[in-house]
Coordinates of C-alpha atoms in Angstrom, one line a residue:
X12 CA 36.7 -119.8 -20.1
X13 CA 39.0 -120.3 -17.0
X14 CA 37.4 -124.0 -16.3
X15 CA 38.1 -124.5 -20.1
X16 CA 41.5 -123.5 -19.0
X17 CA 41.6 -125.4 -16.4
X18 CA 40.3 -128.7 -17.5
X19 CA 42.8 -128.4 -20.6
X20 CA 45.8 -128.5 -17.8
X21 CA 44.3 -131.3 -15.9
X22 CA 43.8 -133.7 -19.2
X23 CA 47.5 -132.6 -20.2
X24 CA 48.9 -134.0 -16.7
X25 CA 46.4 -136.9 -16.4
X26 CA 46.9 -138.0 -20.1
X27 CA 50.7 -138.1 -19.5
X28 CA 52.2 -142.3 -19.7
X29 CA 52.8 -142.6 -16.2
X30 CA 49.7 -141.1 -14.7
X31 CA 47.5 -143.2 -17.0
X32 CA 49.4 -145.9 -15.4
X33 CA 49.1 -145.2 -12.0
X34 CA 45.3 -144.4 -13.0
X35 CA 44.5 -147.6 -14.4
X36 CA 46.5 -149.3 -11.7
X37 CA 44.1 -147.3 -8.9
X38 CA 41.3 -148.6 -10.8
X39 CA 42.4 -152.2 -11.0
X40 CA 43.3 -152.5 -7.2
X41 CA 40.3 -150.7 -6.6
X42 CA 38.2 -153.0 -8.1
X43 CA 39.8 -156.0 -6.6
X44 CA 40.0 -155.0 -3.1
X45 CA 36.4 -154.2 -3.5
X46 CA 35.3 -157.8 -5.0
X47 CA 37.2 -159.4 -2.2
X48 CA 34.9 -159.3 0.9
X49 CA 37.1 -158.4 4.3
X50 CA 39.7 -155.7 1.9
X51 CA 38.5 -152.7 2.2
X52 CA 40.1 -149.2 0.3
X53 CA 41.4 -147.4 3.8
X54 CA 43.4 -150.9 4.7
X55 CA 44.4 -150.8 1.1
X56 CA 45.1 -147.2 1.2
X57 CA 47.2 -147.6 4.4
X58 CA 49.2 -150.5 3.0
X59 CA 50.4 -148.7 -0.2
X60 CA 51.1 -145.5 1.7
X61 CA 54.7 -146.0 1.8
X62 CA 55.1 -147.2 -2.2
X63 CA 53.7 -144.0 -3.2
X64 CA 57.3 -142.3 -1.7
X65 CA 58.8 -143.0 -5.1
X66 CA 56.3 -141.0 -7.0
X67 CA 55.7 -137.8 -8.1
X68 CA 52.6 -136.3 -5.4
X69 CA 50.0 -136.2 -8.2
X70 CA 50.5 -139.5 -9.7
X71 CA 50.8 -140.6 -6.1
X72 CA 47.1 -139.1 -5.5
X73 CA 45.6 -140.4 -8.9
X74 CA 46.3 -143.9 -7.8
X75 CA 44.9 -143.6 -4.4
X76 CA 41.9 -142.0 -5.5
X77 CA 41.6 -144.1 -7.7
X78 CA 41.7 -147.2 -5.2
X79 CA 38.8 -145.4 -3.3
X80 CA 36.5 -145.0 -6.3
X81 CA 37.1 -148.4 -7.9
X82 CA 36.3 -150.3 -5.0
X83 CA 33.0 -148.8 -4.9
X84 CA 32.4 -150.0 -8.3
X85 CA 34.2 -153.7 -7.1
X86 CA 32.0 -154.1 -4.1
X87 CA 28.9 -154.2 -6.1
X88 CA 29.9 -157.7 -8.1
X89 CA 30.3 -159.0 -4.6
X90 CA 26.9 -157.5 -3.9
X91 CA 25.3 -158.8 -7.0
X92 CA 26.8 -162.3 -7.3
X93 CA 27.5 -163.8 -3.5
X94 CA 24.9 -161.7 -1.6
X95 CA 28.1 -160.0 0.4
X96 CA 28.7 -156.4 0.3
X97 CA 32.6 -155.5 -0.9
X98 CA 32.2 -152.3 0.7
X99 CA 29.8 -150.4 3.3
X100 CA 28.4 -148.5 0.5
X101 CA 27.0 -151.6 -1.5
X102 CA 25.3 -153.1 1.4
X103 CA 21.9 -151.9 -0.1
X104 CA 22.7 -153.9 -3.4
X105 CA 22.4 -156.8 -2.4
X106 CA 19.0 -156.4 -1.7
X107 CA 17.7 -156.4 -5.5
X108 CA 21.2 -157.1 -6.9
X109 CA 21.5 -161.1 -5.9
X110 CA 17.5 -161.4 -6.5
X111 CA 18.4 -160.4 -9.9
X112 CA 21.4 -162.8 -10.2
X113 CA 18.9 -165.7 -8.9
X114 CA 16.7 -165.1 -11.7
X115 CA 19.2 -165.0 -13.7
X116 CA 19.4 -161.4 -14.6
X117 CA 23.1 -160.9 -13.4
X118 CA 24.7 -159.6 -16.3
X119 CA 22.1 -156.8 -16.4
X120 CA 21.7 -155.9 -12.6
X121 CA 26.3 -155.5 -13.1
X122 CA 25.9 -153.8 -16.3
X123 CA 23.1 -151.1 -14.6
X124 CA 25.5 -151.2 -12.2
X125 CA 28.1 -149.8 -13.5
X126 CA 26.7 -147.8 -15.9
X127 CA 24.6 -146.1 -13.4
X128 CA 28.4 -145.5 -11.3
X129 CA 29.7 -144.5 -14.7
X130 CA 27.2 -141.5 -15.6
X131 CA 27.3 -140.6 -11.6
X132 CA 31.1 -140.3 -11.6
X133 CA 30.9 -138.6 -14.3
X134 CA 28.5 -135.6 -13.2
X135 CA 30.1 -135.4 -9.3
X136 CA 33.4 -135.0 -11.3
X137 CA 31.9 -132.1 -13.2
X138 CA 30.5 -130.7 -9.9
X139 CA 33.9 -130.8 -8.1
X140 CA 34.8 -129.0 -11.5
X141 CA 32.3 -126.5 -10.9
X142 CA 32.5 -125.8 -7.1
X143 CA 36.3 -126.0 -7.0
X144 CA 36.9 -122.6 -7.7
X145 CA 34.2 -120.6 -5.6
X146 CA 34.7 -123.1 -2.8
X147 CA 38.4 -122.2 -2.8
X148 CA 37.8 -118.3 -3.3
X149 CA 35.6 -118.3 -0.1
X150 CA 38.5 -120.8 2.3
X151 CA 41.0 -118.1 1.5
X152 CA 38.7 -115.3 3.6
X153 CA 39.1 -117.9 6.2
X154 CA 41.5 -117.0 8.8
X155 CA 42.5 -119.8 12.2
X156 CA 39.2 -118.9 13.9
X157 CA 37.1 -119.4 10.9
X158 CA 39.5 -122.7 10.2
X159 CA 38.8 -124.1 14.2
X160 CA 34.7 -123.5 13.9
X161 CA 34.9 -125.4 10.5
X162 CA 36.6 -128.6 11.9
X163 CA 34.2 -128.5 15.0
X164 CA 31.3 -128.4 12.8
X165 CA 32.7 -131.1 10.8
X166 CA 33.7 -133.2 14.0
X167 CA 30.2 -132.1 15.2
X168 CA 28.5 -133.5 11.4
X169 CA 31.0 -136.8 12.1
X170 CA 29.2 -137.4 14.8
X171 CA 25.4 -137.1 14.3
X172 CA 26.2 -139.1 10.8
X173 CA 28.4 -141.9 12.6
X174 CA 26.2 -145.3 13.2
X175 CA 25.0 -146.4 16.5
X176 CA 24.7 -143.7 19.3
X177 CA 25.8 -140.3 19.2
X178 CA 27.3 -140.8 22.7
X179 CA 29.4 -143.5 21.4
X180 CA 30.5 -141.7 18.3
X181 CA 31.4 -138.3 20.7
X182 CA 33.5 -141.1 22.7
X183 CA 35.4 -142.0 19.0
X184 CA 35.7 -138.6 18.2
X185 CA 37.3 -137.5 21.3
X186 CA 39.8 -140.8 21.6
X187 CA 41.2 -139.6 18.1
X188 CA 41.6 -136.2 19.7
X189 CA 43.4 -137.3 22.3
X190 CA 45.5 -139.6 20.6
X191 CA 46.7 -137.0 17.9
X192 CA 48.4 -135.0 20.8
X193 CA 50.8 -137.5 21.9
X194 CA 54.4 -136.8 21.1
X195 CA 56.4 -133.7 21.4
X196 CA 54.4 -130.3 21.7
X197 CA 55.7 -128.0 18.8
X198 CA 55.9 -125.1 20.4
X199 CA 57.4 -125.5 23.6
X200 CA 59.6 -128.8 23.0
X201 CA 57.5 -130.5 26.3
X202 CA 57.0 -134.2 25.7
X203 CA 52.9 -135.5 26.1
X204 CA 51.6 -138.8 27.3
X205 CA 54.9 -140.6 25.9
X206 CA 55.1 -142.1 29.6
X207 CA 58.9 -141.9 28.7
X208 CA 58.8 -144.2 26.0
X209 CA 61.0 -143.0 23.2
X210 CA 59.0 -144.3 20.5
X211 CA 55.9 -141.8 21.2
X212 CA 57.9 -139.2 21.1
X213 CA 56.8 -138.5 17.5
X214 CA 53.5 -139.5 18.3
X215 CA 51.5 -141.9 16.8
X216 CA 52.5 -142.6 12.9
X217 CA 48.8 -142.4 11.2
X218 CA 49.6 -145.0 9.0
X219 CA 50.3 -147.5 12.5
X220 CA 46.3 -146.7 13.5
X221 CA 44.8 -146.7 9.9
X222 CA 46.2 -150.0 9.0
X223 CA 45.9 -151.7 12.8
X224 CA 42.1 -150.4 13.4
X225 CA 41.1 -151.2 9.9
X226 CA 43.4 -153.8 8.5
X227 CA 44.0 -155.9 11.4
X228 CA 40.9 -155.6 12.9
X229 CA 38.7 -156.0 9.6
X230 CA 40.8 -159.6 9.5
X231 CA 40.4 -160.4 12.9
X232 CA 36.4 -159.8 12.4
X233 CA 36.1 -162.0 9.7
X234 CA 37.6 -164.7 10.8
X235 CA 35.3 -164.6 14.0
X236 CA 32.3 -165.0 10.9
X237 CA 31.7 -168.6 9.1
X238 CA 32.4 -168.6 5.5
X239 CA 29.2 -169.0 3.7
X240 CA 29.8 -167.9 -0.6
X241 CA 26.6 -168.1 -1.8
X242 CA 28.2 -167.4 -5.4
X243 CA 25.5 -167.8 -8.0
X244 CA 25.3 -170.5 -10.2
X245 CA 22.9 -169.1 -13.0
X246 CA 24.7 -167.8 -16.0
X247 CA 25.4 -164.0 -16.2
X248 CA 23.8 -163.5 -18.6
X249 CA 23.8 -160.6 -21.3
X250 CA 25.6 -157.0 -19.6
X251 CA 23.6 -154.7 -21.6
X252 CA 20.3 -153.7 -20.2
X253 CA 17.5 -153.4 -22.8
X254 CA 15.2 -150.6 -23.5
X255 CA 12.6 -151.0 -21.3
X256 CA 15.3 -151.5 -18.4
X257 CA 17.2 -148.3 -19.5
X258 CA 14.0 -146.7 -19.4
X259 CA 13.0 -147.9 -15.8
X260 CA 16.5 -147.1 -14.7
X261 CA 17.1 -143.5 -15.9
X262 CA 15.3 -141.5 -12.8
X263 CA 16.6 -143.7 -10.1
X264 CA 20.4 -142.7 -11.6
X265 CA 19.6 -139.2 -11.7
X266 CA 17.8 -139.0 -8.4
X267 CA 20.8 -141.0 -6.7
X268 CA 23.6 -139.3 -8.1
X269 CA 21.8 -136.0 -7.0
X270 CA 21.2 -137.7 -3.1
X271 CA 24.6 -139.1 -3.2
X272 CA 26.3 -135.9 -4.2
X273 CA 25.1 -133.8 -1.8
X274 CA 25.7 -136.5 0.9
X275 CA 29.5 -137.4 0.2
X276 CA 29.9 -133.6 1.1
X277 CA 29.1 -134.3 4.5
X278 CA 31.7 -135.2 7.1
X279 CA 31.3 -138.6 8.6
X280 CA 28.9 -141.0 7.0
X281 CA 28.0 -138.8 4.2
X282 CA 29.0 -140.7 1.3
X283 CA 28.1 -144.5 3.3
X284 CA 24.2 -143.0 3.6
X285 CA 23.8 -142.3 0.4
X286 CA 22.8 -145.8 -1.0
X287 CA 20.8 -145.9 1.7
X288 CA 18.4 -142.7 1.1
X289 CA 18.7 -143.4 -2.3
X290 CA 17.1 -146.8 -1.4
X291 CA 14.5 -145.7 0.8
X292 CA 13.5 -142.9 -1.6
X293 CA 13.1 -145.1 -4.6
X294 CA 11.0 -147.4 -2.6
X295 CA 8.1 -144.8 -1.1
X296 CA 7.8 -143.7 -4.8
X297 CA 7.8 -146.6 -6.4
X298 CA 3.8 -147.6 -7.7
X299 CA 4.9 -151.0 -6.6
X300 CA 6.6 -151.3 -3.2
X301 CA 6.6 -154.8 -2.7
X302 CA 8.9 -155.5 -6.1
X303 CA 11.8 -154.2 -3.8
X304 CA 13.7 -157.0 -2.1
X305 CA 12.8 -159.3 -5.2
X306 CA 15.1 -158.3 -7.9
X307 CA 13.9 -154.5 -8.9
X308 CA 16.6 -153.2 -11.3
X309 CA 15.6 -149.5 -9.5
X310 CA 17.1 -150.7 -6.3
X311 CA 20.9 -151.8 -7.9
X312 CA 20.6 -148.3 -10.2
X313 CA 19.6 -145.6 -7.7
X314 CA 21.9 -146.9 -4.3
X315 CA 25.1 -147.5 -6.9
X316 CA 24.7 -144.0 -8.6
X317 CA 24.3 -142.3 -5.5
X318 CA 27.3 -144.2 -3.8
X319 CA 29.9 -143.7 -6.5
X320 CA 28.4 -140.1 -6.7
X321 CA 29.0 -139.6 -2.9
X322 CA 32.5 -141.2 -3.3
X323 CA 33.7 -138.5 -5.4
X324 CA 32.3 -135.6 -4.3
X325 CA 34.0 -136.7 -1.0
X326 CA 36.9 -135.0 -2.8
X327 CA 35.4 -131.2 -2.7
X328 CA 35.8 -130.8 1.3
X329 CA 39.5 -132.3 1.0
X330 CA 40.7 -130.3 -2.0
X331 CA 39.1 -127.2 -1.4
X332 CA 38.8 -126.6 2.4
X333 CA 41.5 -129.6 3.3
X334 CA 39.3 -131.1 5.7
X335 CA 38.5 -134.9 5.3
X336 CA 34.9 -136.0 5.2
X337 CA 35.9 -139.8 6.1
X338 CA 38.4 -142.3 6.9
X339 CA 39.3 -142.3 3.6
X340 CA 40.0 -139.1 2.7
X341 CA 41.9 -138.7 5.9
X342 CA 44.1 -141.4 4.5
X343 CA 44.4 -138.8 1.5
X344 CA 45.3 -136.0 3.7
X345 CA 48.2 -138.2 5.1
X346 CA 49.2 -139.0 1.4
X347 CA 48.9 -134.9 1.0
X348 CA 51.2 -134.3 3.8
X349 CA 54.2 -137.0 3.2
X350 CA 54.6 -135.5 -0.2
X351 CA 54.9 -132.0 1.2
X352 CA 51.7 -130.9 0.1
X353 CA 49.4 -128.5 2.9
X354 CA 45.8 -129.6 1.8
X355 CA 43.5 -126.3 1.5
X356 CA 42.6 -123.5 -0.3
X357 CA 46.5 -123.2 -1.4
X358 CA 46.4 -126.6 -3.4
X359 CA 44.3 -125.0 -6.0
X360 CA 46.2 -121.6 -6.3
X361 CA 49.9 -123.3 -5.3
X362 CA 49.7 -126.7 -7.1
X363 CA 46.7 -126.3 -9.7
X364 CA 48.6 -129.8 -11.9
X365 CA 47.5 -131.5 -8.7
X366 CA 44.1 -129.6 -8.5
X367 CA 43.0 -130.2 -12.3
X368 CA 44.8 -133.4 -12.7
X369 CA 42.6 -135.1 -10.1
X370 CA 39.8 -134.2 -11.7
X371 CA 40.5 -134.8 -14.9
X372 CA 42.0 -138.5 -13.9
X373 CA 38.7 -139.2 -12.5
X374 CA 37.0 -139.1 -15.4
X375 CA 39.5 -141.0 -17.2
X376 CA 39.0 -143.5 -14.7
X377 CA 35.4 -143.8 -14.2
X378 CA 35.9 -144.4 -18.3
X379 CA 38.6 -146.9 -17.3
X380 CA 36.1 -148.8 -14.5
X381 CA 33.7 -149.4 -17.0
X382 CA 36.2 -151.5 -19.4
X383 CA 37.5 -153.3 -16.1
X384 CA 34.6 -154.0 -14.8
X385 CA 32.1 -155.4 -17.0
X386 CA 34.4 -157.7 -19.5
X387 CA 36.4 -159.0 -16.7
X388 CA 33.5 -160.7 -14.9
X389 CA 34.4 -164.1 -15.3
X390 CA 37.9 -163.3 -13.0
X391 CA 36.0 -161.9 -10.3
X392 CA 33.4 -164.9 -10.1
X393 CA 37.2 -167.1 -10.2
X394 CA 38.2 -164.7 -7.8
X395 CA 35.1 -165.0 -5.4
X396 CA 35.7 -169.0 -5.2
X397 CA 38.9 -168.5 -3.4
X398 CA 38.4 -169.2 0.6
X399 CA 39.2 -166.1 2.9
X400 CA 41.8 -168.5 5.4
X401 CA 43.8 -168.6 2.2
X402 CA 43.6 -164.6 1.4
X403 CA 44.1 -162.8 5.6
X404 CA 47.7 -164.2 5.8
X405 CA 48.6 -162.6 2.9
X406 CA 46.4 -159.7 3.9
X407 CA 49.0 -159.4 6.9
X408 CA 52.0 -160.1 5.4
X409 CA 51.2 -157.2 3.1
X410 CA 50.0 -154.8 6.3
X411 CA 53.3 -155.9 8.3
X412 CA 56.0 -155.0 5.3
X413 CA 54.0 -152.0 4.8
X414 CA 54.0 -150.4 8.0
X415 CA 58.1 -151.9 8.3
X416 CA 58.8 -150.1 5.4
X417 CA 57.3 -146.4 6.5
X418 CA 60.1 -145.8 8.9
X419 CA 62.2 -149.6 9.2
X420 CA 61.4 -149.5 13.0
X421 CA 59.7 -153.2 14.5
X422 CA 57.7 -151.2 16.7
X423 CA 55.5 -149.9 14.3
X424 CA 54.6 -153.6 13.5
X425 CA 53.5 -154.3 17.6
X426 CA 51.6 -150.8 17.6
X427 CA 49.9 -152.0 14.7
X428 CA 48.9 -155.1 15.9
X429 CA 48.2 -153.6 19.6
X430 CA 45.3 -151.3 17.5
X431 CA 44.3 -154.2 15.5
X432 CA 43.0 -155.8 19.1
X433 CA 41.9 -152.5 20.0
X434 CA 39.9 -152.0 16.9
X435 CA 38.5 -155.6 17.2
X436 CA 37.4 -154.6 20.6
X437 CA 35.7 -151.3 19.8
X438 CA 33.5 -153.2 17.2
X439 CA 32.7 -156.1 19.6
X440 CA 31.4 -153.3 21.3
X441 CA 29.7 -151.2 18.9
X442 CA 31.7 -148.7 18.5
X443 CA 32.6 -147.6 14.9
X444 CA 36.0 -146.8 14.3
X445 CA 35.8 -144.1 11.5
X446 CA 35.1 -141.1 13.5
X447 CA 37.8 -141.8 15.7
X448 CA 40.7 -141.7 12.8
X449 CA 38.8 -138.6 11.6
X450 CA 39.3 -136.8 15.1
X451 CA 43.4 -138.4 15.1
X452 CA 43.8 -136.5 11.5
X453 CA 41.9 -133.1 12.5
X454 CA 43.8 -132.7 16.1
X455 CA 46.9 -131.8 15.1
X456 CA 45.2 -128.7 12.9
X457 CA 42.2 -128.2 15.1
X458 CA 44.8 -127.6 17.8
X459 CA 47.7 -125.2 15.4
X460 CA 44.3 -123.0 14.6
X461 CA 43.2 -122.6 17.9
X462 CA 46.3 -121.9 19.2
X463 CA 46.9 -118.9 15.9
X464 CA 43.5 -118.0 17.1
X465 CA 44.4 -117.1 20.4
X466 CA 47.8 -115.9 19.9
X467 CA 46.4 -113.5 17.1
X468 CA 43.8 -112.4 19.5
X469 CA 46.2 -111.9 22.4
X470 CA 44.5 -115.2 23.8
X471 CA 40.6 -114.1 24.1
X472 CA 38.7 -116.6 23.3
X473 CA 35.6 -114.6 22.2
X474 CA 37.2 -114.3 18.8
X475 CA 36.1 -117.5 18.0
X476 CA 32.2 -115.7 18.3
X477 CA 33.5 -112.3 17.0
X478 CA 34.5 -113.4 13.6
X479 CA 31.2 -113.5 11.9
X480 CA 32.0 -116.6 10.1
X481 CA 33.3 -118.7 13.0
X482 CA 30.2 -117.3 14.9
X483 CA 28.1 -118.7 11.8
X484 CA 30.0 -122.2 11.5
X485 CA 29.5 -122.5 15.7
X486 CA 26.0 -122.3 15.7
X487 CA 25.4 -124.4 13.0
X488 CA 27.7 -127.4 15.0
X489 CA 25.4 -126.5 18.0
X490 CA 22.0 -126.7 16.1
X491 CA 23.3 -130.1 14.2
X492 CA 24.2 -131.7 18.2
X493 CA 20.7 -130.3 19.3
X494 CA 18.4 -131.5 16.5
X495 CA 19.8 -134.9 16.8
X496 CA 19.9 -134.4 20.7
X497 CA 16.0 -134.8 20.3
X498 CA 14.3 -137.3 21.7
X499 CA 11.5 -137.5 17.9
X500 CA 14.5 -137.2 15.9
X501 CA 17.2 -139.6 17.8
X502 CA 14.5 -142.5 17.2
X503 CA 14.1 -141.4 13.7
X504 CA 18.0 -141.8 13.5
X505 CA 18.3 -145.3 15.2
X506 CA 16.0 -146.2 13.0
X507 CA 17.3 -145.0 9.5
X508 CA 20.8 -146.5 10.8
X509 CA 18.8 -150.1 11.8
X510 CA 17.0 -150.2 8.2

């Protein structure tokens, strides 16, 4: 009865004029930024940061929440129709999805598509719904020592999930770390690593290194690649799969949005691997293996249900626990913050309009992704058509007056581009950025906990192993770091990530 409850408050706030708005308007940049190769939502994300100051914090969060889960749905047109993933998460698509447009099945392999991302938002939105409230019951037993062992296990999960090697991911982690504590200590007024430059003194705005490691850089990396569109010519196409393609389609949904739900829980790559497995699963059961890779409608449904199921169960870590699983949702938690909003356990108890509005909005927008998506096709194939050197320096201009407008200093702008070579760099040299804005985000609280930690245990550090749930969180951390330590397991790894 209290979900029933519940759910009745969230449709009441999402239903209102202006959050429909902002839900649809989510949805529609979503979906754009996720059709256009080179945008991706955290750039996106970081750029209309600083509009959102005008609006109430949970339209603020419908919109941007809605940018994250609408470009999943966006980047698999891209997929499907020029053989280019929009988005990390719809790099398996492509595989099956353009096959499928080449034989002139596109219109069913987007309409699978999205139905498949439809039915999978759906049920992660009901589990959110479900696990919201026990989740949140169990964080508030959580005191700064349980709080600490539950960010190292997430940095710890962050890391073994990260592509490329583990030691290189440890490096990204630890960067972020680092970075987060320069600018004035709290507590005892002392400046750190400003090198007297005034600037630092608040440290570095999150917004400056979101939008200069992933907006910059992301330009800066594909203008280094030639332009090759191989937009399909074939026709699209009827949208509605058939029967016999429903029918072929139904377990691969419900088997990805399982995979990809449990997987978007997981810090770091959680919700990026779940196309993936879902891909690799559908192929060792398939009675036909060698149909994969030449336009099997199982492997668009399966990877797209589970990667719009792991983008929306992202949310449960954030909303419940407030720690971010990704990039993204660290964006979120910055959103969170500038509206005066302490992500945790208290959102659901202090702010349940927020709580249950979120989750209702995502429903109405997975409802509203559906309409964009499939009758607007013929835009996005215009869209497509349009050459990337005429999109980045619009892409910049938009980044530049964005970070201006956060605190109308120009040195924002030069720190931004300064990380935008610096992110360019650290993917030249295989390094993946991610894991290194999820450390920046989780510094400044891994460090406040620590620090109650020790002061509330008169600054013995065994209470982090006395608590039994800190103990508990610890060793999991050190088992994850171990397991994937092994030499059997570390190849296995490489090789998933290569695949």
């Amino acid at each position: 009865m209290d979900m029933i409850a519940n759910l009745t408050l969230g449709f009441g706030v999402a239903l209102s004029l202006q959050n429909l708005a902002l839900c649809f308007a989510g949805c529609f940049i979503g979906t754009l930024i996720g059709v256009l190769p080179g945008v991706g939502p955290i750039a996106t994300i970081a750029i209309l940061l600083p509009i959102t100051f005008g609006v109430d914090p949970v339209g603020a969060l419908i919109m941007l929440a809605g940018i994250y889960y609408g470009a999943q749905y966006g980047g698999s047109t891209t997929a499907i129709l020029v053989n280019i993933p929009g988005e990390a998460t719809s790099v398996v698509t492509t595989l099956d999805g353009h096959q499928m447009a080449k034989q002139g099945r596109a219109g069913v392999a987007l309409g699978i598509a999205a139905l498949g991302s439809f039915f999978a938002g759906c049920v992660a939105t009901l589990f959110i719904a479900a696990l919201g409230a026990p989740l949140t019951k169990l964080a508030l037993l959580f005191g700064p020592a349980e709080y600490f062992s539950l960010m190292v296990m997430g940095l710890c999960f962050a890391v073994v999930l990260a592509r490329g090697s583990i030691l290189k991911a440890f490096c990204m982690i630890m960067l972020g770390l680092l970075l987060s504590t320069v600018g004035t200590d709290l507590e005892t007024g002392q400046e750190r690593l400003t090198f007297g430059f005034p600037p630092l003194s608040d440290g570095i705005d999150f917004a400056v290194l979101a939008m200069g490691v992933f907006g910059f850089a992301e330009v800066l990396r594909n203008l280094e690649n030639p332009e090759a569109r191989d937009v399909v010519k074939a026709k699209i196409g009827r949208l509605l799969p058939d029967w016999s393609e429903i029918k072929q389609s139904i377990n691969p949904v419900l088997r990805g949005t399982f995979i990809g739900g449990i997987l978007g829980i997981l810090p770091g790559n959680g919700a990026v691997l779940g196309p993936f497995a879902s891909y690799t699963l559908e192929k060792k059961i398939a009675k036909d293996p060698s149909r994969f890779g030449r336009g099997a409608i199982e492997g668009v449904a399966g990877p797209e249900s589970a990667n719009n199921a792991g983008a929306q169960t992202a949310f449960i870590p954030l909303l419940t626990l407030g720690i971010p699983p990704n990039a993204v949702m660290a964006l979120m938690v910055g959103a969170m913050t500038i509206h005066g909003i302490i992500p945790g356990p208290q959102v659901m108890t202090k702010n349940p309009e927020l709580f249950w509005g979120m989750i209702a909005s995502m429903w109405i927008g997975n409802l509203m992704l559906v309409i964009i998506n499939l009758p607007l096709v013929g835009v996005w194939v215009k869209l497509l058509q349009v050459p990337y050197r005429l999109m980045f320096p619009a892409i910049l201009i938009f980044c530049c007056i964005g970070i201006y407008s956060v605190n109308n200093q120009p040195v924002d702008v030069a720190f931004t581009a300064m990380f935008g070579l610096f992110g360019y760099l650290l993917i030249k040299l295989g390094f993946e950025p991610a894991p290194m804005l999820l450390g920046f985000v989780l510094g400044k609280l891994l460090e406040e906990k620590m620090r109650q930690a020790l002061i509330i245990s008169r600054g013995s550090f065994m209470t982090f192993i006395e608590r039994p749930i800190s103990a508990g969180l610890l060793i999991v951390a050190v088992v994850v770091l171990v397991i994937a330590l092994l030499p059997s397991i570390s190849k296995k790894r490489e090789e998933v990530f290569v695949e």
